[in-house]
XYZ file of C-alpha atoms in Angstrom:
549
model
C 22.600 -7.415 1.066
C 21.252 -8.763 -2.182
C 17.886 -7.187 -2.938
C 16.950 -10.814 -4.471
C 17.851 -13.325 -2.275
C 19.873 -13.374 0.694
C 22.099 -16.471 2.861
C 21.393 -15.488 6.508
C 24.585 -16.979 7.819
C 27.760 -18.211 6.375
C 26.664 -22.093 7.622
C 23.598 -21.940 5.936
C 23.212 -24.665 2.949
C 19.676 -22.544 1.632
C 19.202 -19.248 0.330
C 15.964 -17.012 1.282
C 13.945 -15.881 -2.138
C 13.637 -11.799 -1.459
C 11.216 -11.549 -4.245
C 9.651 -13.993 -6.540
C 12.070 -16.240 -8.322
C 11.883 -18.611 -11.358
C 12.703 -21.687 -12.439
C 15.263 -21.037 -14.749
C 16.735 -18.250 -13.343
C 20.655 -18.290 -12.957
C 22.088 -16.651 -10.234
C 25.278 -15.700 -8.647
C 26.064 -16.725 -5.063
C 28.684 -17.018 -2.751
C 31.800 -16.434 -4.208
C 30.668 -15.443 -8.072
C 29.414 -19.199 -8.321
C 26.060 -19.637 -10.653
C 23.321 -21.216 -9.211
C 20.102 -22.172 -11.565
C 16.834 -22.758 -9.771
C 15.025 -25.833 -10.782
C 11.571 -24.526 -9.106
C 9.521 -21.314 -9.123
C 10.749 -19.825 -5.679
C 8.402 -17.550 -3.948
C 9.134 -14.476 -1.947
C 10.105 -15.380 1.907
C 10.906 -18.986 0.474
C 14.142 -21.099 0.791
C 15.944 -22.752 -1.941
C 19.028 -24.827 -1.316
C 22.624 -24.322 -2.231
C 23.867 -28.106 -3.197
C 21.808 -31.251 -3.737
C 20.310 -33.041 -0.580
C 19.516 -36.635 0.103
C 16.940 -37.975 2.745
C 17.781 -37.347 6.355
C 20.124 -34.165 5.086
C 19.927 -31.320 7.065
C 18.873 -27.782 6.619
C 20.937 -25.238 8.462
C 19.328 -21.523 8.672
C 20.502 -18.635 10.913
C 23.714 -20.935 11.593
C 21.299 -23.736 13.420
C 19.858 -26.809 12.313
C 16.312 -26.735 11.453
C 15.082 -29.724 9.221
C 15.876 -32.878 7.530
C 15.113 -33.710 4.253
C 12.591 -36.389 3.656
C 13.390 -37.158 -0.167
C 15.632 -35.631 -2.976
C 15.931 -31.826 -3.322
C 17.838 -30.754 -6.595
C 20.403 -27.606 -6.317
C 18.302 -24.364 -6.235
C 15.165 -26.640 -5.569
C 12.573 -24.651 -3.674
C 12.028 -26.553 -0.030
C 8.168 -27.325 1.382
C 6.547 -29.748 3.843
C 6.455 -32.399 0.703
C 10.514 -32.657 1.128
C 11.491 -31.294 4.509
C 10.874 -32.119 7.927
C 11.363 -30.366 11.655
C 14.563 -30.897 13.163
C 15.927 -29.577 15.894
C 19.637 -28.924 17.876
C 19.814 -31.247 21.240
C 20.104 -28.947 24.543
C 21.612 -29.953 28.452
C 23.029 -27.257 30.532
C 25.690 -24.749 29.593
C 28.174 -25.529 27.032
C 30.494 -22.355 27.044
C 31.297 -19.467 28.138
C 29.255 -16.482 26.647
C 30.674 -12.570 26.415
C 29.162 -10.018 25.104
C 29.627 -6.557 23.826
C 26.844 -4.065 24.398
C 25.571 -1.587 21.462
C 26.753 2.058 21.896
C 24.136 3.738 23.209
C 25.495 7.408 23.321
C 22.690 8.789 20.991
C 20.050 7.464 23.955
C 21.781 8.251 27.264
C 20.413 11.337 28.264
C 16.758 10.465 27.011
C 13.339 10.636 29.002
C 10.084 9.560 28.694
C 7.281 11.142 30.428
C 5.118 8.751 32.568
C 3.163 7.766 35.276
C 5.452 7.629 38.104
C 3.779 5.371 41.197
C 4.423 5.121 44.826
C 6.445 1.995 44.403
C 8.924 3.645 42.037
C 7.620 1.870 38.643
C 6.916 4.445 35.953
C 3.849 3.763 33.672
C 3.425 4.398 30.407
C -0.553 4.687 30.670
C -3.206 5.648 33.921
C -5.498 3.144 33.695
C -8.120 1.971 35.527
C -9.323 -1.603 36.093
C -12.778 -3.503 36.806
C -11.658 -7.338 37.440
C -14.103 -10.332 38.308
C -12.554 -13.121 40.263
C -14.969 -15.757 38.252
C -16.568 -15.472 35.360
C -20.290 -15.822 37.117
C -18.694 -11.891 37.018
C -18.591 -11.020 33.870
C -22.279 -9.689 33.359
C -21.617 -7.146 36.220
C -18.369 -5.971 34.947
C -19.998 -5.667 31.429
C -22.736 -3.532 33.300
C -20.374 -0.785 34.706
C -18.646 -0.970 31.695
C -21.860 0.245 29.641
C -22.238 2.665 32.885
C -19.026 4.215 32.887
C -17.412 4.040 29.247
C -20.051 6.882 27.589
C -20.495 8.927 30.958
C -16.522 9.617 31.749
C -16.347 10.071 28.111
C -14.509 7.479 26.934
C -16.449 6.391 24.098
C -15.753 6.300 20.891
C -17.617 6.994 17.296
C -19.771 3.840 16.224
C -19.123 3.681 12.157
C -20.618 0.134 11.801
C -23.720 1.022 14.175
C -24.543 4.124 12.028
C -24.234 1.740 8.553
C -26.315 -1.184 10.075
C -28.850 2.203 10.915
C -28.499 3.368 7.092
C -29.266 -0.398 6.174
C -32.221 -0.640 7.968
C -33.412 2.458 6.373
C -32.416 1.104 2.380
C -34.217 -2.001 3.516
C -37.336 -0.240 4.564
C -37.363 1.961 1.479
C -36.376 -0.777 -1.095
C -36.014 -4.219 0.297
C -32.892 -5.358 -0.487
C -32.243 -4.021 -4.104
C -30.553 -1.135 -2.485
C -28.384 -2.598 0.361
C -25.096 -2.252 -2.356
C -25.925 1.224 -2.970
C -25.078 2.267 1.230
C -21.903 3.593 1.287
C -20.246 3.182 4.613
C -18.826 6.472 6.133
C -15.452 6.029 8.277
C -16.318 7.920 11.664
C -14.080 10.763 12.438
C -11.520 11.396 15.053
C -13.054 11.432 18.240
C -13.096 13.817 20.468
C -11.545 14.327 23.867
C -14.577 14.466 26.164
C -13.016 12.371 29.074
C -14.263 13.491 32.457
C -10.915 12.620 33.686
C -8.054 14.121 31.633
C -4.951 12.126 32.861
C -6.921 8.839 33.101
C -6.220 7.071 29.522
C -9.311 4.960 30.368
C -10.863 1.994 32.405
C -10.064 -1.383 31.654
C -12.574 -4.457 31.950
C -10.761 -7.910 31.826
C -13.583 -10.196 31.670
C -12.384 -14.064 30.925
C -13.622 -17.766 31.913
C -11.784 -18.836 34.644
C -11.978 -18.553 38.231
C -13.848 -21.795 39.064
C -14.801 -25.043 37.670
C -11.280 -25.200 36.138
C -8.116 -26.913 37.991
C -6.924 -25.538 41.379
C -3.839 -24.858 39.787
C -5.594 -22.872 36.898
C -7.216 -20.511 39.862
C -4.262 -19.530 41.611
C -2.309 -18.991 38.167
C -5.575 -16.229 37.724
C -5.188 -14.779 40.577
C -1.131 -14.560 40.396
C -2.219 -13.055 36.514
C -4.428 -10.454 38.138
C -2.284 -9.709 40.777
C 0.601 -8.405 38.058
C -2.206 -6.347 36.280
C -2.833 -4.647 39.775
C 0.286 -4.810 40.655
C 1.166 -3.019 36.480
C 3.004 0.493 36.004
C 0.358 1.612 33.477
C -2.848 0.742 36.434
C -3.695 3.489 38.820
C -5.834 0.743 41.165
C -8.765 -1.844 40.435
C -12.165 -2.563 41.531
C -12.464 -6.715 42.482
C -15.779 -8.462 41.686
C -16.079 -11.812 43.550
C -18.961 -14.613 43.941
C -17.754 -15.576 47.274
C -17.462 -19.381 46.854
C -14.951 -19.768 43.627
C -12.218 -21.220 43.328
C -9.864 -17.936 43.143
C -10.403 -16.501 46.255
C -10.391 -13.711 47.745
C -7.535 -14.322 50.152
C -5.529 -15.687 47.379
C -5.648 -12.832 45.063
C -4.263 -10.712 48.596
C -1.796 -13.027 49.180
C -0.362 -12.626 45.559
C -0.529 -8.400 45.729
C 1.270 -8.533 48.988
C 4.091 -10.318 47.897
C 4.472 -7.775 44.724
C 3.742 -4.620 47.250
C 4.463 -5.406 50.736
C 3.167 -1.519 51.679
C 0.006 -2.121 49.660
C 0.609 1.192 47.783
C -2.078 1.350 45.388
C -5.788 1.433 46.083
C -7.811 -1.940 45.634
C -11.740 -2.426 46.274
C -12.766 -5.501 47.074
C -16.441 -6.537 46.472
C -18.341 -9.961 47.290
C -21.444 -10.023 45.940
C -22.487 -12.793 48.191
C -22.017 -10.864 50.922
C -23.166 -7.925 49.332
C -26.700 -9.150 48.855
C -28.680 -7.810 46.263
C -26.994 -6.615 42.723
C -27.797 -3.318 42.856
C -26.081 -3.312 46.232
C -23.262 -4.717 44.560
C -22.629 -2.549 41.545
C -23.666 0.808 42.890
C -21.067 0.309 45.590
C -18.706 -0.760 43.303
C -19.382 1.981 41.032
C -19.323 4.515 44.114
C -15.691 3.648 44.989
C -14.260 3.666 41.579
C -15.460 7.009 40.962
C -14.336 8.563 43.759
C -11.046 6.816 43.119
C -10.527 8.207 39.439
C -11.109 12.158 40.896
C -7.713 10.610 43.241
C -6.233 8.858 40.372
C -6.581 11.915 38.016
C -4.359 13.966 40.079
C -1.221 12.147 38.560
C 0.569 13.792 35.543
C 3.552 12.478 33.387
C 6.721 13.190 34.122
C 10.102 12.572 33.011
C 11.648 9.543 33.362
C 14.736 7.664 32.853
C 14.633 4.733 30.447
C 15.713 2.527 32.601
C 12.013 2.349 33.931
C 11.048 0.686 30.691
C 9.836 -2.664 30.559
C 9.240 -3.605 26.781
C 7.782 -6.964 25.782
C 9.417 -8.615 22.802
C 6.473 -10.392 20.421
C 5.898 -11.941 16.882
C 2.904 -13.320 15.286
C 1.329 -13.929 12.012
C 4.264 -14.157 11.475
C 6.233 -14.681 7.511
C 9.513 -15.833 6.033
C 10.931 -12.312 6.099
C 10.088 -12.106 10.183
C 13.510 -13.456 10.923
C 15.423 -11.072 9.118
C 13.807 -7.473 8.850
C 11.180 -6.912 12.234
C 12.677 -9.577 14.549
C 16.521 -8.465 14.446
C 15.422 -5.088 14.369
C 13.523 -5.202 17.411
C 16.381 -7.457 18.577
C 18.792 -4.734 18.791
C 16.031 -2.256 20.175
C 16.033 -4.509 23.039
C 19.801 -4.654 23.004
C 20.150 -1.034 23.336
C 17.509 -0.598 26.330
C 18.931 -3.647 27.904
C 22.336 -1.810 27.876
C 20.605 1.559 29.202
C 19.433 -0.421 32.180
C 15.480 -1.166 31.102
C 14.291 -4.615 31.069
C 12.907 -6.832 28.159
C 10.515 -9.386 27.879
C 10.708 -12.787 25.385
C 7.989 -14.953 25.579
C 6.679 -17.866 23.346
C 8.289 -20.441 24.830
C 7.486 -23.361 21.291
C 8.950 -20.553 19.239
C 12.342 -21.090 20.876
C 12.319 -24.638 20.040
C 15.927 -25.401 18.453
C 17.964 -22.396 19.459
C 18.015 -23.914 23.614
C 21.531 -24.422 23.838
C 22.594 -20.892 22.674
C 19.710 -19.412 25.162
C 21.502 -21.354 27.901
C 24.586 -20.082 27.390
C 23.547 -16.716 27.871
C 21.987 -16.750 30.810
C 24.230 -15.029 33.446
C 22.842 -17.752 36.125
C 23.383 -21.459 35.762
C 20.184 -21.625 37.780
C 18.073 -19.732 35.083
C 19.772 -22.180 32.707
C 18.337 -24.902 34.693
C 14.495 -23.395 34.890
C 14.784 -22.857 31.323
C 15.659 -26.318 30.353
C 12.941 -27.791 32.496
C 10.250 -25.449 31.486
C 11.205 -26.071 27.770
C 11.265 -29.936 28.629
C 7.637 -29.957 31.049
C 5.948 -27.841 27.783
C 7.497 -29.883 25.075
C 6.104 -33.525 26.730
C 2.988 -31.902 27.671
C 2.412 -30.998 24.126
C 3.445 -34.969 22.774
C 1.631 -36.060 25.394
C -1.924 -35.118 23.767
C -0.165 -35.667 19.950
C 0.084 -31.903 19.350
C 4.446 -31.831 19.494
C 6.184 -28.321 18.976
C 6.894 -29.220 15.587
C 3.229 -28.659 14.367
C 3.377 -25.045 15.699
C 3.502 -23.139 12.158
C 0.449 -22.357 11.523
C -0.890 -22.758 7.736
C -0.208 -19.087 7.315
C 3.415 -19.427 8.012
C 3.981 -22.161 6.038
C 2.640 -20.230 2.837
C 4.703 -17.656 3.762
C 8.194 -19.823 4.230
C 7.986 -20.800 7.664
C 8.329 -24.671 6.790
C 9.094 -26.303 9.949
C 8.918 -24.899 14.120
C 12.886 -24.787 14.424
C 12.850 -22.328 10.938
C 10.363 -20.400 13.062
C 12.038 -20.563 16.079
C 15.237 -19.380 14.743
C 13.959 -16.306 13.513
C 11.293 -15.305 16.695
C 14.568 -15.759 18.953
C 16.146 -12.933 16.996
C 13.345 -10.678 18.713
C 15.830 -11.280 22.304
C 18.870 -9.863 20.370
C 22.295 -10.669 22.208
C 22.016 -9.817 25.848
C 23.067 -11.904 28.424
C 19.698 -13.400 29.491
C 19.626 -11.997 33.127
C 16.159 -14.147 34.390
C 13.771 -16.769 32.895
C 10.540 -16.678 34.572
C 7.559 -18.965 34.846
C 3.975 -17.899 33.338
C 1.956 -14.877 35.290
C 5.595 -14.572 37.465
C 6.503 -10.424 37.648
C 9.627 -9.508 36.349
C 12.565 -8.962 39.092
C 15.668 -7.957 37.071
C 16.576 -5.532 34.761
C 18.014 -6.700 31.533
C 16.697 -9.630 29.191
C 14.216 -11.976 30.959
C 12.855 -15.233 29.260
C 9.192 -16.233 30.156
C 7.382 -19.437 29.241
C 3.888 -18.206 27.510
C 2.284 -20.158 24.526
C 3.187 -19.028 20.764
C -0.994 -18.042 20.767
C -1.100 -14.385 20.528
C -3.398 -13.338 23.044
C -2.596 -15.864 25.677
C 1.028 -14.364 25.618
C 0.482 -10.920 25.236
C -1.696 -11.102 28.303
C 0.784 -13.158 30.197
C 3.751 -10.616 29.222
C 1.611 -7.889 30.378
C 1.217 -9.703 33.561
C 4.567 -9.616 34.239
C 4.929 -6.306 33.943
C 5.712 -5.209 30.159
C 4.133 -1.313 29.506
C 4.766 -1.736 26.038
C 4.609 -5.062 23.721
C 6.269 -4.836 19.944
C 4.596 -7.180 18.206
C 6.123 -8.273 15.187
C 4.021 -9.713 12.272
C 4.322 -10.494 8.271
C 0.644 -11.580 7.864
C -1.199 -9.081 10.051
C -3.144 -9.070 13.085
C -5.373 -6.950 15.231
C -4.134 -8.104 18.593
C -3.729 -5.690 21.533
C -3.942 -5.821 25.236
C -6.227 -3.988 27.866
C -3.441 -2.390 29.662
C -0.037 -2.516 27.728
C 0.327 -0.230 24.627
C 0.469 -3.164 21.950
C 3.025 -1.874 18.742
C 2.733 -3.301 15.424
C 5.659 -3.739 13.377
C 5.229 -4.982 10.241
C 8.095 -7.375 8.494
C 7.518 -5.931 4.963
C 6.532 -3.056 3.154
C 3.452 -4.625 1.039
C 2.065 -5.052 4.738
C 2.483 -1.491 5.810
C 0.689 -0.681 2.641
C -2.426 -2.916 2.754
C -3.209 -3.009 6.310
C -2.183 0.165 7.746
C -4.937 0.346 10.460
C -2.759 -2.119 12.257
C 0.299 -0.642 11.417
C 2.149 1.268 13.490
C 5.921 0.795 12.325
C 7.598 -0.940 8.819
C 10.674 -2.604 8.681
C 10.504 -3.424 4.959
C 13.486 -1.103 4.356
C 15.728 -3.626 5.837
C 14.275 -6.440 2.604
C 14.883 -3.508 0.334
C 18.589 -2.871 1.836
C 17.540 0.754 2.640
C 18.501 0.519 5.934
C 20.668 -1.484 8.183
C 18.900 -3.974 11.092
C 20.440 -1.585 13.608
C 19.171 2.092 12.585
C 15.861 0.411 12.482
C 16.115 -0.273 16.084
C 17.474 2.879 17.063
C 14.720 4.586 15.457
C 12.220 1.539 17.228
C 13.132 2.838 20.053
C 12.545 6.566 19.553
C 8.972 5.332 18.167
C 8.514 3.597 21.778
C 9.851 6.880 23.657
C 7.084 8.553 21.548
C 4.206 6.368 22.746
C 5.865 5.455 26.591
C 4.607 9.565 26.510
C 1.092 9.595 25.584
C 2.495 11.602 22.150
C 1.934 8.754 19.940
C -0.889 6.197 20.182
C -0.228 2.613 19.383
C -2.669 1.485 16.431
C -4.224 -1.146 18.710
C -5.101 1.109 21.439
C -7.016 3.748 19.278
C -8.728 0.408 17.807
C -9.815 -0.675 21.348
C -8.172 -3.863 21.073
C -8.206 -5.178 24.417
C -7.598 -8.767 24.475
C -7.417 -10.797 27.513
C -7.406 -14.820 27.442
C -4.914 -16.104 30.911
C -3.700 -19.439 29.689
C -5.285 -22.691 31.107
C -2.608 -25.422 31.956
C -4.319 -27.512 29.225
C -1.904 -27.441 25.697
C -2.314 -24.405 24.110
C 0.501 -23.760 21.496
């Protein structure tokens, strides 16, 4: 691979700019032919290979993804002034698909050590969770929360609440001449003063829903909350209801039964309506959950096969290099497991806008081919229907960093779902069933489909990004893998894995994943902590059945 600019596939008519390119610059292509760029091209930007007219198209990854909308010059730099989305038609399956799985001889006879529950899922965390039915909730989940998180000891160091103290104090002694002068001191590790040793923690998923909403935006909650329940990393939850919301009581039961028929795990139940007063309420509920963790404690990690891993495949913030360094990469991770017999997880249903047909053709099941088509067709009219089509999901931040139009996105976030078969596609808040690659229709928005691929059961979410973001989840172990090595460097708080050595041609796409998938052996065992998790990122929004893209 060049180390300047690279064609991802032989049909491609544009090159992508490695490193900053200028106009003037002659370079050699395909074939020893010279090519002399008429723009400034910047890193993670395309530039084409011949002359295009209007209504042109752009092919990257092998698959169309734009039109030109005026005259680009040979080794012109492309931009929303002269390209537009396009996107490949889809209908049902075209061909036949084979496939030929990685060798995975190096991975066979590993473990992880987890959580292993009565129903024969394996966690990779022992959590703990405090869910409110409703919001009219929240306050008393917040209130256990402030009971619980210092007293079981899992607090942590308050940095920014010890410099707003030293502040205060420059203030008092000098007004504000001295504020500039506060240094702010990092806090230290913390230290490991949890009550409960083999409980990673209790979980509070607070949100807005629950009533007031759509029917249809209820029972989608309480299908959500039953897969969080229902989760490999969640030792059991504590239920707050009203009593009179929408998401009822009897729904929420209905929805855990179906996922555990023997109702294996423990679940409190509380109605504060019928409770009475508040104190009634929360000393109850804190009561129940305490004698629960001394029971929930008593489970230790232990090994298990990786075929008990589900792994959620994610992008966002996402750059012109995602496509070709942290998405393939991650790609072939989920390859490899898929072949060991784990399960996978590819969400973000606008980012697969343009590469339909090939998903199609890879699902094993002409009536996951089907699903697929009509979810894809239901989300894309929804979206047009309120003037907010899939083609204005880049974000501004993508399009400064080369991500000109949704299909160029979408052709580089499919990568993430390597070249498995696609064994299931699944509908939003729907638990995963089969092993192997499984397609679920989330938003692109970060949290809203983090939280839904956590509902369906993902321990583990690797989150690929080129920009940088702090996202995480309450209950999965959220990994951050970053697309380039400048964004190891500067952010590395958020950090947990670079893939820049595939831009620098250090490494090869597929001993990155190998060695992705050690790194998610290391934190599936409580050995290595995911970045997001030490920060505390626990993000929960379920996704209304209004637009959200």
């Amino acid at each position: 691979m060049s180390n300047r600019f690279l064609k991802i596939h032989p049909a491609d008519n544009v090159y992508v700019a490695l490193t900053d390119l200028k106009a003037g610059e002659t370079l050699t292509v395909d074939g020893g032919k010279p090519l002399t760029l008429v723009d400034d091209v910047p890193a993670k930007h395309k530039f084409t290979e011949a002359p295009l007219q209007p209504d042109d198209e752009v092919l990257m990854y092998g698959t169309l993804v734009g039109k030109a909308v005026q005259p680009i010059r040979q080794g012109g730099v492309i931009g929303t002034h002269n390209l537009k989305h396009k996107a490949a038609p889809y209908a049902g399956r075209t061909k036949a698909y084979s496939w030929a799985p990685p060798d995975v001889s190096a991975f066979k006879d590993k473990t992880f050590m987890g959580y292993h529950r009565a129903d024969g899922q394996v966690g990779t965390a022992n959590y703990w969770l405090i869910v409110p039915l409703v919001f009219c909730e929240n306050r008393n989940v917040e209130v256990i929360t402030e009971a619980f998180t210092t007293e079981l000891g899992f607090g942590k160091p308050e940095a920014y609440k010890d410099y707003v103290h030293e502040l205060v104090q420059a203030y008092r002694n000098g007004g504000t001449t001295r504020l500039e002068t506060v240094p702010f001191l990092p806090a230290g590790a913390a230290a490991d003063n949890r009550l409960f040793k083999n409980i990673d923690g209790v979980k509070f998923l607070t949100h807005q829903g629950g009533c007031g909403g759509t029917r249809q935006d209820s029972q989608t909650l309480c299908k959500l909350l039953a897969g969080y329940i229902h989760h490999p990393n969640v030792a059991g939850a504590t239920v707050l209801s009203l009593g009179c919301q929408n998401a009822e009581i009897t729904t929420l039961q209905e929805r855990l039964k179906e996922l555990d028929p023997k109702g294996s795990k423990p679940v409190f139940i509380l109605d504060q309506q019928q409770s009475g007063t508040e104190q009634e309420l929360l000393t109850q509920a804190i009561r129940q959950t305490f004698a629960a963790l001394v029971q929930a404690n008593n489970i230790e990690r232990k090994p298990a096969p990786l075929s008990k891993l589900v792994v959620g495949l994610k992008c966002g913030g996402s750059d012109g290099f995602s496509g070709i360094s942290a998405n393939p990469a991650i790609g072939h991770t989920s390859d490899l497991l898929v072949t060991l017999g784990g399960s996978t997880i590819l969400s973000e249903f606008p980012e697969l806008c343009g590469v339909e047909q090939e998903l199609i053709n890879r699902c094993e099941e002409d009536a996951a081919g089907e699903l697929f088509i009509k979810l894809m067709r239901t989300y894309s009219n929804a979206a047009e229907a309120v003037g907010s089509g899939f083609d204005m999901n880049p974000s501004p931040g993508n399009i400064k960093d080369g991500l000109i139009t949704d299909a160029i996105k979408s052709a580089g976030a499919a990568k993430k779902g390597g070249t498995a078969p696609v064994a299931d596609v699944l509908q939003y808040a729907e638990y995963i069933k089969k092993p192997g690659l499984n397609l679920l229709c989330t938003p692109g928005n970060d949290v809203e489909s983090t939280t839904g691929t956590t509902g369906s059961g993902a321990q583990i979410i690797l989150f690929t990004t080129g920009l940088g973001t702090p996202t995480g989840n309450p209950v999965s172990q959220v990994v951050k893998l970053s697309t380039n090595t400048k964004l190891a460097d500067r952010m590395p708080d958020i950090i947990d894995f670079n893939t820049g050595s595939i831009i620098s041609g250090e490494k090869t796409i597929d001993q990155v994943g190998e060695e992705i998938l050690d790194f998610i052996i290391e934190v599936a065992s409580g050995r290595v902590t995911a970045k997001s998790v030490a920060l505390g990122q626990d993000d929960f929004i379920p996704w209304k059945r209004g637009v959200s893209l």
